[in-house]
Amino acid sequence: MADQGSGRHEVLEAARRAREASHGLALATRARKDQALHAMADGLLAASATVLAANAEDVRRAEEGGTPRNIVDRLRLTDERLVGMAQGLRDVAGLPDPVGEVVRGSTLANGLELRQVRVPFGVVGMIYEARPNVTADAAGICLKSGNAVLLRGSSSARSSNAAIVSVLREAAVSAGLDADVVQLVPGDSHESVKVLMRARGLVDVLIPRGGAGLIRSVVEESTVPVIETGVGNCHVYVDAHADLDKALAIVVNAKTHRTSVCNAAESLLVHADVAQAFLPRVVGALQEAGVTIHGDDGFAAYDGVVPAADEDHGQEYLSLDISARVVPDLDEAIRHIRRFSSQHSDAIVTEHQGAARRFVAEVDSAAVLVNASTRFTDGGEFGFGAEIGISTQKLHARGPMGLPEMTSTKYVVTGDGQVR
Amino acid sequence: MADQGSGRHEVLEAARRAREASHGLALATRARKDQALHAMADGLLAASATVLAANAEDVRRAEEGGTPRNIVDRLRLTDERLVGMAQGLRDVAGLPDPVGEVVRGSTLANGLELRQVRVPFGVVGMIYEARPNVTADAAGICLKSGNAVLLRGSSSARSSNAAIVSVLREAAVSAGLDADVVQLVPGDSHESVKVLMRARGLVDVLIPRGGAGLIRSVVEESTVPVIETGVGNCHVYVDAHADLDKALAIVVNAKTHRTSVCNAAESLLVHADVAQAFLPRVVGALQEAGVTIHGDDGFAAYDGVVPAADEDHGQEYLSLDISARVVPDLDEAIRHIRRFSSQHSDAIVTEHQGAARRFVAEVDSAAVLVNASTRFTDGGEFGFGAEIGISTQKLHARGPMGLPEMTSTKYVVTGDGQVR
């Protein structure tokens, strides 16, 4: 009890310090923020030995604890990854400052000048899993958008995160900013996450990044507003009027280019009219790439296809698996997607203008793609220069979130004594 | 138990019907939606006798139950108010359709065409208190922005709301839309509000409109994303460099023009340098208008000023009361506002450019006003043509919300077979 109490107190204290620091950061010029970002990049490279040693501790602990190999891989930092983290910070420095952008403006009939201006949220809480590179990425994006950040990484990365954050804080101070613009949330227990989720008034927005379980728990328990990110049960629908060469390339790319990411395809729908021509080709190509197909009756005739249950259609595999169905028409494809999609990214392959137009209008996902791989739903690919996550909610931001999505706005009304 | 269970079932059924109806509404052309809005206006006028009779029942029940006079007044409909409601619907028909607006667009290096397009949320839940005119206003704004709406008005207005919604549904059908684009939430109990707040996946966003208690309970209990509206502890700060004539007019207007609204001033701060010149004038003018001043030591010397406690500074009076303090400098004014403001609307009166600039930058409220009354924070005054509420949260929408704020966006990516 005493421990829990003191954990709670420490988290709230950190949030209060973040709030204090956020006031100054909101007023910082772009020049000062960019100076801090470059100092952070320089600092990470200069301290690479320390950071890698701290990371080696985390990796050793994870291996000793029997952590699966792919998780340990995500945890591991290398010189190359550190260089990538530093470059990421410099890239953010190169992006325009969203703070102060005038989103709209007009002069009202009574002479009042109305301006809607971008301002930082204030304090952002990031809750994320294994990858320690997210620590630097998130800190950089929050800093540039004028937000103090409370970082709550996975306890498996605690030594790495502590070493990285220590470098980032020192760099912030060297640029004349308050060290508390970047903080690790104190405490390792789940209790500290809970305190963060209830710190309404101190924390302005929470961004959970990680597995479906983490995101669901934050969405359900938090009283602080949440931006939900990243669960993707993405579909590729091959229409009756598809160019089957394009369709094949898109399906294989969307499924196999990188399987562990939220914009990978997890479900394939094929129009009955092209099933006979397309199924042999797509089954062959996917199986050659090592993919297990969980298919309906239409696919069942092919060797190696595993029968699909309903839960397969709702599944985000994040592996070399795909669910597959033959559908009688576009209507059924849209109905299927409405039922099973996580509303992240869904694609149609078609040369038929009317079919494309209907799919785009009727599929309600963060990204709807025509004749393109679902893998393109990404801040980098979209040209945003930096991405803090991909929102799958409809409020505030939907799809890849760059710097502008990390801001709120305020109305500035300037007059000369006007009254109503 | 049986009753509660069936209430829950009915609310979820209504939400499911709203979801179904939302698919068609999202695709409706502007012409059809405007036709429905005009039919709603015509219908309300044609059915005025029925609506007023239903309203008379509500008013009688409220009076018999000993409801305070001002609440009964808000509940009461008249021919004039019905004409106003009908005109409101026609005004919304006259506004541009936000759905389909391309917010940004570009062609990526690989030839992909990227468009961020406004789309409806889907299903909006409105939870509101006594005024039955909100029923028509909210239905009109939701319909025009392509959202099916679940209306949960106060049980004190249940007959009025039922009569109004029946007219609106018939009008929707006459324009070729599904009746279920507008529904009253079945059931009168608090249980039905709870079901709505937990209908994540069926309801896309909840907008509570009413007193601070209602809003707090929705914000804290809802798992459906919420847009928080309307609590306003608004400040007017009279700076050392204020034009005192303007200051006097602004303070009196902001406090007394209409006391029951969220953009009315509740707190007055006066710089010590102008206290001697300004306090006699402002105390006299406010008292003449019937205002009780809850003042600090600086105000205590004036007859009729009541001593202010800390809770006065945090209070949203919504009455002819104002808290008042003399502050030594701009820093203390900003500190006071940071501590007590509900971040709705805060104003500075000054002719000093530097002071105005600092106040605008450092006061983090939905609207910050320079030399203008806080009463201007309003969708109508801002020229939005319609307003569904004033958001005091930082996520998604901040300040007065018009039609664009009632939409989300999706990315539409069009290619020619692109893969990564």
PDB file of C-alpha atoms in Angstrom, chain B residues 158-273:
ATOM      1  CA  ARG B 158     -40.285  13.939 -23.151  1.00  0.00           C
ATOM      2  CA  SER B 159     -43.675  14.766 -24.687  1.00  0.00           C
ATOM      3  CA  SER B 160     -42.314  17.776 -26.582  1.00  0.00           C
ATOM      4  CA  ASN B 161     -39.300  15.824 -27.820  1.00  0.00           C
ATOM      5  CA  ALA B 162     -41.436  12.884 -28.929  1.00  0.00           C
ATOM      6  CA  ALA B 163     -43.750  15.185 -30.897  1.00  0.00           C
ATOM      7  CA  ILE B 164     -40.841  17.047 -32.523  1.00  0.00           C
ATOM      8  CA  VAL B 165     -38.917  13.884 -33.413  1.00  0.00           C
ATOM      9  CA  SER B 166     -42.023  12.314 -34.920  1.00  0.00           C
ATOM     10  CA  VAL B 167     -42.295  15.322 -37.277  1.00  0.00           C
ATOM     11  CA  LEU B 168     -38.574  15.224 -38.118  1.00  0.00           C
ATOM     12  CA  ARG B 169     -38.651  11.490 -38.918  1.00  0.00           C
ATOM     13  CA  GLU B 170     -41.639  11.864 -41.205  1.00  0.00           C
ATOM     14  CA  ALA B 171     -39.876  14.697 -43.020  1.00  0.00           C
ATOM     15  CA  ALA B 172     -36.723  12.603 -43.442  1.00  0.00           C
ATOM     16  CA  VAL B 173     -38.775   9.831 -45.037  1.00  0.00           C
ATOM     17  CA  SER B 174     -40.547  12.324 -47.335  1.00  0.00           C
ATOM     18  CA  ALA B 175     -37.108  13.293 -48.672  1.00  0.00           C
ATOM     19  CA  GLY B 176     -36.190   9.654 -49.298  1.00  0.00           C
ATOM     20  CA  LEU B 177     -34.062   9.166 -46.185  1.00  0.00           C
ATOM     21  CA  ASP B 178     -34.377   6.439 -43.550  1.00  0.00           C
ATOM     22  CA  ALA B 179     -36.546   7.519 -40.599  1.00  0.00           C
ATOM     23  CA  ASP B 180     -33.862   6.189 -38.249  1.00  0.00           C
ATOM     24  CA  VAL B 181     -31.427   8.951 -39.134  1.00  0.00           C
ATOM     25  CA  VAL B 182     -33.204  10.774 -36.261  1.00  0.00           C
ATOM     26  CA  GLN B 183     -34.247   8.848 -33.149  1.00  0.00           C
ATOM     27  CA  LEU B 184     -35.131   9.561 -29.569  1.00  0.00           C
ATOM     28  CA  VAL B 185     -33.263   7.266 -27.207  1.00  0.00           C
ATOM     29  CA  PRO B 186     -35.927   4.988 -25.760  1.00  0.00           C
ATOM     30  CA  GLY B 187     -36.473   4.978 -22.017  1.00  0.00           C
ATOM     31  CA  ASP B 188     -36.457   7.725 -19.476  1.00  0.00           C
ATOM     32  CA  SER B 189     -34.193   6.280 -16.842  1.00  0.00           C
ATOM     33  CA  HIS B 190     -30.564   7.146 -16.233  1.00  0.00           C
ATOM     34  CA  GLU B 191     -29.920   3.545 -17.340  1.00  0.00           C
ATOM     35  CA  SER B 192     -30.501   4.535 -20.973  1.00  0.00           C
ATOM     36  CA  VAL B 193     -27.803   7.231 -20.734  1.00  0.00           C
ATOM     37  CA  LYS B 194     -25.429   4.646 -19.290  1.00  0.00           C
ATOM     38  CA  VAL B 195     -26.078   2.237 -22.141  1.00  0.00           C
ATOM     39  CA  LEU B 196     -25.406   5.026 -24.632  1.00  0.00           C
ATOM     40  CA  MET B 197     -22.121   5.878 -22.901  1.00  0.00           C
ATOM     41  CA  ARG B 198     -20.951   2.274 -23.221  1.00  0.00           C
ATOM     42  CA  ALA B 199     -22.106   1.673 -26.806  1.00  0.00           C
ATOM     43  CA  ARG B 200     -18.581   1.884 -28.185  1.00  0.00           C
ATOM     44  CA  GLY B 201     -18.542   0.696 -31.779  1.00  0.00           C
ATOM     45  CA  LEU B 202     -22.216   1.584 -32.287  1.00  0.00           C
ATOM     46  CA  VAL B 203     -22.019   5.245 -31.326  1.00  0.00           C
ATOM     47  CA  ASP B 204     -19.063   7.218 -32.701  1.00  0.00           C
ATOM     48  CA  VAL B 205     -19.185  10.312 -30.530  1.00  0.00           C
ATOM     49  CA  LEU B 206     -21.196  11.640 -27.603  1.00  0.00           C
ATOM     50  CA  ILE B 207     -21.897  15.327 -27.092  1.00  0.00           C
ATOM     51  CA  PRO B 208     -23.262  16.245 -23.672  1.00  0.00           C
ATOM     52  CA  ARG B 209     -24.829  19.704 -23.529  1.00  0.00           C
ATOM     53  CA  GLY B 210     -26.009  21.091 -20.248  1.00  0.00           C
ATOM     54  CA  GLY B 211     -24.851  21.706 -16.712  1.00  0.00           C
ATOM     55  CA  ALA B 212     -21.411  20.942 -15.324  1.00  0.00           C
ATOM     56  CA  GLY B 213     -22.695  17.845 -13.479  1.00  0.00           C
ATOM     57  CA  LEU B 214     -24.101  16.231 -16.616  1.00  0.00           C
ATOM     58  CA  ILE B 215     -20.940  16.921 -18.591  1.00  0.00           C
ATOM     59  CA  ARG B 216     -18.615  15.641 -15.874  1.00  0.00           C
ATOM     60  CA  SER B 217     -20.550  12.405 -15.501  1.00  0.00           C
ATOM     61  CA  VAL B 218     -20.485  11.734 -19.258  1.00  0.00           C
ATOM     62  CA  VAL B 219     -16.779  12.557 -19.538  1.00  0.00           C
ATOM     63  CA  GLU B 220     -15.922  10.258 -16.647  1.00  0.00           C
ATOM     64  CA  GLU B 221     -18.140   7.280 -17.414  1.00  0.00           C
ATOM     65  CA  SER B 222     -18.225   7.118 -21.203  1.00  0.00           C
ATOM     66  CA  THR B 223     -16.107   4.693 -23.207  1.00  0.00           C
ATOM     67  CA  VAL B 224     -17.518   6.279 -26.371  1.00  0.00           C
ATOM     68  CA  PRO B 225     -15.360   9.304 -27.344  1.00  0.00           C
ATOM     69  CA  VAL B 226     -16.832  12.514 -25.923  1.00  0.00           C
ATOM     70  CA  ILE B 227     -16.736  16.131 -26.998  1.00  0.00           C
ATOM     71  CA  GLU B 228     -16.915  18.098 -23.769  1.00  0.00           C
ATOM     72  CA  THR B 229     -18.903  21.310 -24.039  1.00  0.00           C
ATOM     73  CA  GLY B 230     -19.688  24.484 -22.440  1.00  0.00           C
ATOM     74  CA  VAL B 231     -18.620  25.056 -18.840  1.00  0.00           C
ATOM     75  CA  GLY B 232     -17.346  28.602 -18.724  1.00  0.00           C
ATOM     76  CA  ASN B 233     -15.573  30.387 -15.904  1.00  0.00           C
ATOM     77  CA  CYS B 234     -14.615  33.315 -18.139  1.00  0.00           C
ATOM     78  CA  HIS B 235     -12.311  36.162 -17.079  1.00  0.00           C
ATOM     79  CA  VAL B 236     -11.946  39.785 -18.071  1.00  0.00           C
ATOM     80  CA  TYR B 237      -8.553  41.241 -17.181  1.00  0.00           C
ATOM     81  CA  VAL B 238      -8.255  45.032 -17.221  1.00  0.00           C
ATOM     82  CA  ASP B 239      -4.599  45.800 -17.831  1.00  0.00           C
ATOM     83  CA  ALA B 240      -2.509  48.767 -16.647  1.00  0.00           C
ATOM     84  CA  HIS B 241      -2.685  50.080 -20.210  1.00  0.00           C
ATOM     85  CA  ALA B 242      -6.414  49.576 -20.714  1.00  0.00           C
ATOM     86  CA  ASP B 243      -8.673  52.196 -22.228  1.00  0.00           C
ATOM     87  CA  LEU B 244     -10.961  52.372 -19.202  1.00  0.00           C
ATOM     88  CA  ASP B 245     -14.046  53.347 -21.209  1.00  0.00           C
ATOM     89  CA  LYS B 246     -13.693  50.250 -23.343  1.00  0.00           C
ATOM     90  CA  ALA B 247     -12.927  48.208 -20.228  1.00  0.00           C
ATOM     91  CA  LEU B 248     -16.097  49.371 -18.504  1.00  0.00           C
ATOM     92  CA  ALA B 249     -18.284  48.587 -21.511  1.00  0.00           C
ATOM     93  CA  ILE B 250     -16.693  45.158 -21.967  1.00  0.00           C
ATOM     94  CA  VAL B 251     -16.956  44.139 -18.291  1.00  0.00           C
ATOM     95  CA  VAL B 252     -20.598  45.196 -18.037  1.00  0.00           C
ATOM     96  CA  ASN B 253     -21.491  43.521 -21.338  1.00  0.00           C
ATOM     97  CA  ALA B 254     -19.629  40.310 -20.590  1.00  0.00           C
ATOM     98  CA  LYS B 255     -21.275  40.021 -17.164  1.00  0.00           C
ATOM     99  CA  THR B 256     -24.800  41.288 -17.736  1.00  0.00           C
ATOM    100  CA  HIS B 257     -25.758  40.842 -21.410  1.00  0.00           C
ATOM    101  CA  ARG B 258     -27.002  37.346 -20.621  1.00  0.00           C
ATOM    102  CA  THR B 259     -26.025  35.727 -17.359  1.00  0.00           C
ATOM    103  CA  SER B 260     -27.099  32.112 -17.902  1.00  0.00           C
ATOM    104  CA  VAL B 261     -24.702  31.370 -20.766  1.00  0.00           C
ATOM    105  CA  CYS B 262     -21.267  29.794 -20.781  1.00  0.00           C
ATOM    106  CA  ASN B 263     -19.528  32.786 -22.391  1.00  0.00           C
ATOM    107  CA  ALA B 264     -20.664  35.254 -19.722  1.00  0.00           C
ATOM    108  CA  ALA B 265     -17.870  36.675 -17.566  1.00  0.00           C
ATOM    109  CA  GLU B 266     -17.649  35.280 -14.040  1.00  0.00           C
ATOM    110  CA  SER B 267     -14.381  36.861 -12.892  1.00  0.00           C
ATOM    111  CA  LEU B 268     -12.862  40.326 -13.094  1.00  0.00           C
ATOM    112  CA  LEU B 269      -9.157  41.042 -12.649  1.00  0.00           C
ATOM    113  CA  VAL B 270      -7.883  44.621 -12.483  1.00  0.00           C
ATOM    114  CA  HIS B 271      -4.242  45.741 -12.615  1.00  0.00           C
ATOM    115  CA  ALA B 272      -3.258  47.623  -9.435  1.00  0.00           C
ATOM    116  CA  ASP B 273      -2.061  50.656 -11.431  1.00  0.00           C
TER     117      ASP B 273
END
